[in-house]
Amino acid sequence: MKNIVLIGFMGTGKSSTGRLLAQRLRRVFVDIDRKIELEQGMTISEIFHTYGEEYFRQRERATIAKVARYTNTVIATGGGAVLNPDNIACLKRRGVVIWLTASPDVIFERTSRRRGSRPLLDRPNPRDAIAGLLEERQRLYQAASDFTIDTTAKKPWQVVDEIVDVLRQGGYLRGRSRSKSWQG
Ligand SMILES: Nc1ncnc2c1ncn2[C@@H]1O[C@H](COP(=O)(O)OP(=O)(O)OP(=O)(O)O)[C@@H](O)[C@H]1O
Ligand SMILES: O=C(O)C1=C[C@@H](O)[C@@H](O)[C@H](O)C1
Ligand SMILES: [Mg+2]
């Protein structure tokens, strides 16, 4: 079975929704940011501040190259994975790519919850940083994705339901996964 790859801006729910989706489909879940943190023994912010963004992007590239070879896995990428076309090319080889979106206000609200953990938003006016990065990246997410799901006004379990529906309709899932109602 193909991997299910979640892409999208910070705060669109790739990590939290990805974990739920993997539980629902009984698949392994890999979060690229978490894997880098574990392997490096540092948080993403510490990596950015100590070695710089370019170094982080190299680690991200190497980690994605490794994980993209898995099968049957739910993969949550970091928000900047689309910046390198090689990342997308290798993820697509064995994966179907889902773009999670959310409005700038909701992104701001969700990313404010764990301040200090997203170095690119660690500045005096994070709203402007969000607007600028969204503008730069929107077309990259669009071009990389097979399906798009707007998470703005949805609970994580509703996003999971929608992902399962689009994957099933697209012929990417076989058999039944647990019914929607179990998650309330
Ligand atoms: N659909 C949702 N409704 C409400 N809150 C959500 C939803 N999805 C995620 N969240 C919350 O928003 C915050 C950010 O979510 P998450 O870390 O999953 O985003 P992400 O896309 O993985 O971001 P990053 O690219 O920075 O890793 C978390 O506090 C999470 O619980
Ligand atoms: O959007 C981005 O460029 C990033 C998103 C996070 O997931 C982390 O990968 C890191 O903070 C960079
Ligand atoms: Mg994440």
Tab-separated table of C-alpha atoms and ligand atoms in Angstrom:
chain	number	residue	atom	x	y	z
A	1	MET	CA	0.000	0.000	0.000
A	2	LYS	CA	1.150	3.536	-0.763
A	3	ASN	CA	2.335	5.852	1.971
A	4	ILE	CA	-0.014	8.657	2.937
A	5	VAL	CA	1.969	11.891	2.995
A	6	LEU	CA	0.632	15.013	4.700
A	7	ILE	CA	1.991	18.357	3.534
A	8	GLY	CA	0.953	21.902	4.385
A	9	PHE	CA	1.753	25.030	6.335
A	10	MET	CA	2.665	25.057	10.031
A	11	GLY	CA	-0.408	24.575	12.204
A	12	THR	CA	-2.587	22.922	9.586
A	13	GLY	CA	-2.491	19.742	11.690
A	14	LYS	CA	-0.096	17.432	9.814
A	15	SER	CA	1.340	15.992	13.033
A	16	SER	CA	-1.819	15.726	15.106
A	17	THR	CA	-4.088	14.576	12.288
A	18	GLY	CA	-1.412	12.251	10.912
A	19	ARG	CA	-1.131	10.446	14.232
A	20	LEU	CA	-4.901	9.959	14.402
A	21	LEU	CA	-5.061	8.832	10.784
A	22	ALA	CA	-2.362	6.222	11.378
A	23	GLN	CA	-4.245	4.905	14.424
A	24	ARG	CA	-7.439	4.728	12.400
A	25	LEU	CA	-5.794	2.846	9.524
A	26	ARG	CA	-3.527	0.817	11.841
A	27	ARG	CA	-0.435	2.038	10.047
A	28	VAL	CA	2.944	3.180	11.271
A	29	PHE	CA	3.205	6.945	11.769
A	30	VAL	CA	6.390	8.925	11.104
A	31	ASP	CA	6.684	12.625	11.824
A	32	ILE	CA	9.701	13.976	9.946
A	33	ASP	CA	10.284	16.871	12.397
A	34	ARG	CA	10.142	14.527	15.410
A	35	LYS	CA	12.500	12.040	13.731
A	36	ILE	CA	15.040	14.792	13.065
A	37	GLU	CA	14.758	15.966	16.681
A	38	LEU	CA	15.257	12.443	18.016
A	39	GLU	CA	18.210	11.697	15.743
A	40	GLN	CA	19.867	15.050	16.424
A	41	GLY	CA	19.051	15.085	20.148
A	42	MET	CA	17.901	18.706	19.821
A	43	THR	CA	14.628	20.516	19.216
A	44	ILE	CA	13.937	22.058	15.806
A	45	SER	CA	14.444	25.508	17.350
A	46	GLU	CA	17.783	24.494	18.845
A	47	ILE	CA	18.898	23.113	15.464
A	48	PHE	CA	17.914	26.371	13.708
A	49	HIS	CA	19.608	28.545	16.315
A	50	THR	CA	22.777	26.451	16.594
A	51	TYR	CA	23.413	25.382	12.991
A	52	GLY	CA	21.062	27.558	10.889
A	53	GLU	CA	18.186	26.838	8.551
A	54	GLU	CA	20.373	25.477	5.731
A	55	TYR	CA	21.676	22.701	7.991
A	56	PHE	CA	18.117	21.873	9.100
A	57	ARG	CA	17.047	21.626	5.425
A	58	GLN	CA	19.873	19.146	4.767
A	59	ARG	CA	18.775	17.015	7.724
A	60	GLU	CA	15.189	17.253	6.484
A	61	ARG	CA	16.262	16.197	2.982
A	62	ALA	CA	18.179	13.148	4.276
A	63	THR	CA	15.362	12.089	6.617
A	64	ILE	CA	12.701	12.375	3.924
A	65	ALA	CA	14.870	10.385	1.498
A	66	LYS	CA	15.059	7.559	4.057
A	67	VAL	CA	11.404	7.573	5.122
A	68	ALA	CA	10.084	7.875	1.555
A	69	ARG	CA	11.351	4.321	0.982
A	70	TYR	CA	8.956	2.906	3.589
A	71	THR	CA	5.562	1.555	2.537
A	72	ASN	CA	2.161	1.521	4.224
A	73	THR	CA	3.155	4.441	6.443
A	74	VAL	CA	1.507	7.746	7.336
A	75	ILE	CA	4.136	10.481	6.984
A	76	ALA	CA	3.722	13.982	8.434
A	77	THR	CA	6.207	16.346	6.821
A	78	GLY	CA	7.470	19.665	8.151
A	79	GLY	CA	5.865	22.792	6.692
A	80	GLY	CA	8.897	23.564	4.517
A	81	ALA	CA	9.323	20.128	2.926
A	82	VAL	CA	7.926	21.449	-0.379
A	83	LEU	CA	10.767	23.954	-0.721
A	84	ASN	CA	13.013	21.241	-2.150
A	85	PRO	CA	11.529	19.546	-5.233
A	86	ASP	CA	13.635	16.427	-4.525
A	87	ASN	CA	11.650	15.913	-1.308
A	88	ILE	CA	8.377	15.850	-3.188
A	89	ALA	CA	9.680	13.726	-6.044
A	90	CYS	CA	10.798	10.944	-3.712
A	91	LEU	CA	7.732	11.129	-1.443
A	92	LYS	CA	5.444	10.831	-4.472
A	93	ARG	CA	7.185	7.719	-5.761
A	94	ARG	CA	5.582	5.592	-3.038
A	95	GLY	CA	3.003	7.960	-1.656
A	96	VAL	CA	-0.231	9.800	-2.177
A	97	VAL	CA	0.119	13.432	-1.091
A	98	ILE	CA	-2.547	15.291	0.863
A	99	TRP	CA	-2.348	19.052	1.368
A	100	LEU	CA	-3.891	20.288	4.612
A	101	THR	CA	-4.904	23.960	4.564
A	102	ALA	CA	-6.268	26.445	7.102
A	103	SER	CA	-7.041	30.173	7.088
A	104	PRO	CA	-4.228	32.539	8.169
A	105	ASP	CA	-6.187	33.439	11.345
A	106	VAL	CA	-6.535	29.789	12.348
A	107	ILE	CA	-2.880	29.132	11.531
A	108	PHE	CA	-1.939	32.068	13.751
A	109	GLU	CA	-4.155	30.851	16.566
A	110	ARG	CA	-2.914	27.229	16.398
A	111	THR	CA	0.766	28.145	16.085
A	112	SER	CA	0.521	30.549	19.036
A	113	ARG	CA	-0.140	27.602	21.356
A	114	ARG	CA	3.445	26.372	21.444
A	115	ARG	CA	5.329	29.605	21.028
A	116	GLY	CA	9.075	29.201	20.545
A	117	SER	CA	8.800	25.831	18.807
A	118	ARG	CA	8.547	27.223	15.258
A	119	PRO	CA	11.651	29.300	14.568
A	120	LEU	CA	10.327	30.843	11.344
A	121	LEU	CA	7.438	32.397	13.296
A	122	ASP	CA	9.606	33.465	16.217
A	123	ARG	CA	9.523	37.166	15.387
A	124	PRO	CA	7.806	40.330	16.542
A	125	ASN	CA	4.942	40.005	14.087
A	126	PRO	CA	4.181	36.344	13.399
A	127	ARG	CA	1.017	37.266	11.452
A	128	ASP	CA	3.163	38.995	8.805
A	129	ALA	CA	5.564	36.044	8.733
A	130	ILE	CA	2.623	33.675	8.176
A	131	ALA	CA	1.220	35.847	5.353
A	132	GLY	CA	4.598	36.113	3.623
A	133	LEU	CA	5.430	32.415	3.828
A	134	LEU	CA	1.931	31.409	2.704
A	135	GLU	CA	2.260	33.674	-0.318
A	136	GLU	CA	5.630	32.101	-1.219
A	137	ARG	CA	4.549	28.513	-0.665
A	138	GLN	CA	0.938	28.228	-1.736
A	139	ARG	CA	1.751	27.258	-5.317
A	140	LEU	CA	4.324	24.709	-4.152
A	141	TYR	CA	1.805	22.923	-1.913
A	142	GLN	CA	-0.738	23.052	-4.729
A	143	ALA	CA	1.642	21.578	-7.307
A	144	ALA	CA	2.835	18.821	-4.956
A	145	SER	CA	-0.551	17.533	-3.819
A	146	ASP	CA	-2.986	14.917	-5.069
A	147	PHE	CA	-5.792	16.023	-2.712
A	148	THR	CA	-6.528	19.134	-0.631
A	149	ILE	CA	-8.416	19.265	2.653
A	150	ASP	CA	-9.354	22.507	4.396
A	151	THR	CA	-9.041	22.011	8.159
A	152	THR	CA	-10.124	25.532	9.165
A	153	ALA	CA	-13.431	24.750	10.842
A	154	LYS	CA	-12.970	21.030	11.476
A	155	LYS	CA	-12.019	18.952	14.469
A	156	PRO	CA	-9.020	16.680	13.890
A	157	TRP	CA	-11.264	13.579	13.779
A	158	GLN	CA	-13.377	15.236	11.055
A	159	VAL	CA	-10.227	15.875	9.032
A	160	VAL	CA	-9.312	12.207	9.437
A	161	ASP	CA	-12.773	11.164	8.216
A	162	GLU	CA	-12.356	13.367	5.147
A	163	ILE	CA	-8.911	12.013	4.373
A	164	VAL	CA	-10.222	8.445	4.613
A	165	ASP	CA	-13.116	9.356	2.310
A	166	VAL	CA	-10.964	10.923	-0.408
A	167	LEU	CA	-8.451	8.090	-0.247
A	168	ARG	CA	-11.182	5.500	-0.503
A	169	GLN	CA	-12.798	7.312	-3.422
A	170	GLY	CA	-9.410	7.552	-5.110
A	171	GLY	CA	-8.873	3.806	-4.725
A	172	TYR	CA	-5.931	4.230	-2.332
A	173	LEU	CA	-7.468	2.194	0.516
A	174	ARG	CA	-8.576	-1.387	0.483
A	175	GLY	CA	-11.205	-2.878	2.793
A	176	ARG	CA	-12.821	-1.102	5.705
A	177	SER	CA	-11.181	1.000	8.369
A	178	ARG	CA	-12.934	1.388	11.728
A	179	SER	CA	-16.210	3.268	11.360
A	180	LYS	CA	-16.413	7.017	11.832
A	181	SER	CA	-18.642	6.855	14.881
A	182	TRP	CA	-16.053	5.334	17.248
A	183	GLN	CA	-14.285	8.674	17.578
A	184	GLY	CA	-17.502	10.510	18.450
B	1	LIG	N1	-8.385	20.504	13.059
B	1	LIG	C1	-7.886	21.069	14.163
B	1	LIG	N2	-8.697	21.746	15.006
B	1	LIG	C2	-8.215	22.332	16.104
B	1	LIG	N3	-6.911	22.318	16.482
B	1	LIG	C3	-6.058	21.649	15.700
B	1	LIG	C4	-6.493	21.007	14.508
B	1	LIG	N4	-5.415	20.428	13.925
B	1	LIG	C5	-4.366	20.718	14.725
B	1	LIG	N5	-4.748	21.436	15.782
B	1	LIG	C6	-3.877	21.965	16.859
B	1	LIG	O1	-3.054	22.962	16.268
B	1	LIG	C7	-1.730	22.885	16.775
B	1	LIG	C8	-0.759	22.631	15.614
B	1	LIG	O2	-1.031	21.342	15.046
B	1	LIG	P1	0.126	20.422	14.447
B	1	LIG	O3	1.335	20.501	15.321
B	1	LIG	O4	-0.487	19.093	14.205
B	1	LIG	O5	0.425	21.178	13.083
B	1	LIG	P2	1.535	20.842	11.990
B	1	LIG	O6	0.869	21.002	10.683
B	1	LIG	O7	2.156	19.531	12.291
B	1	LIG	O8	2.594	22.023	12.183
B	1	LIG	P3	4.225	22.032	11.878
B	1	LIG	O9	4.406	22.197	10.408
B	1	LIG	O10	4.712	23.232	12.625
B	1	LIG	O11	4.779	20.744	12.406
B	1	LIG	C9	-1.757	21.790	17.841
B	1	LIG	O12	-1.973	22.394	19.087
B	1	LIG	C10	-2.942	20.928	17.443
B	1	LIG	O13	-3.503	20.285	18.552
B	2	LIG	O1	7.412	25.688	7.570
B	2	LIG	C1	8.613	25.445	7.855
B	2	LIG	O2	9.552	25.832	7.139
B	2	LIG	C2	8.895	24.646	9.054
B	2	LIG	C3	7.884	23.936	9.650
B	2	LIG	C4	8.082	23.025	10.783
B	2	LIG	O3	7.318	21.859	10.581
B	2	LIG	C5	9.557	22.666	10.970
B	2	LIG	O4	9.983	21.757	9.985
B	2	LIG	C6	10.423	23.899	10.914
B	2	LIG	O5	10.016	24.743	11.981
B	2	LIG	C7	10.286	24.634	9.574
B	3	MG	MG	4.148	18.930	12.618
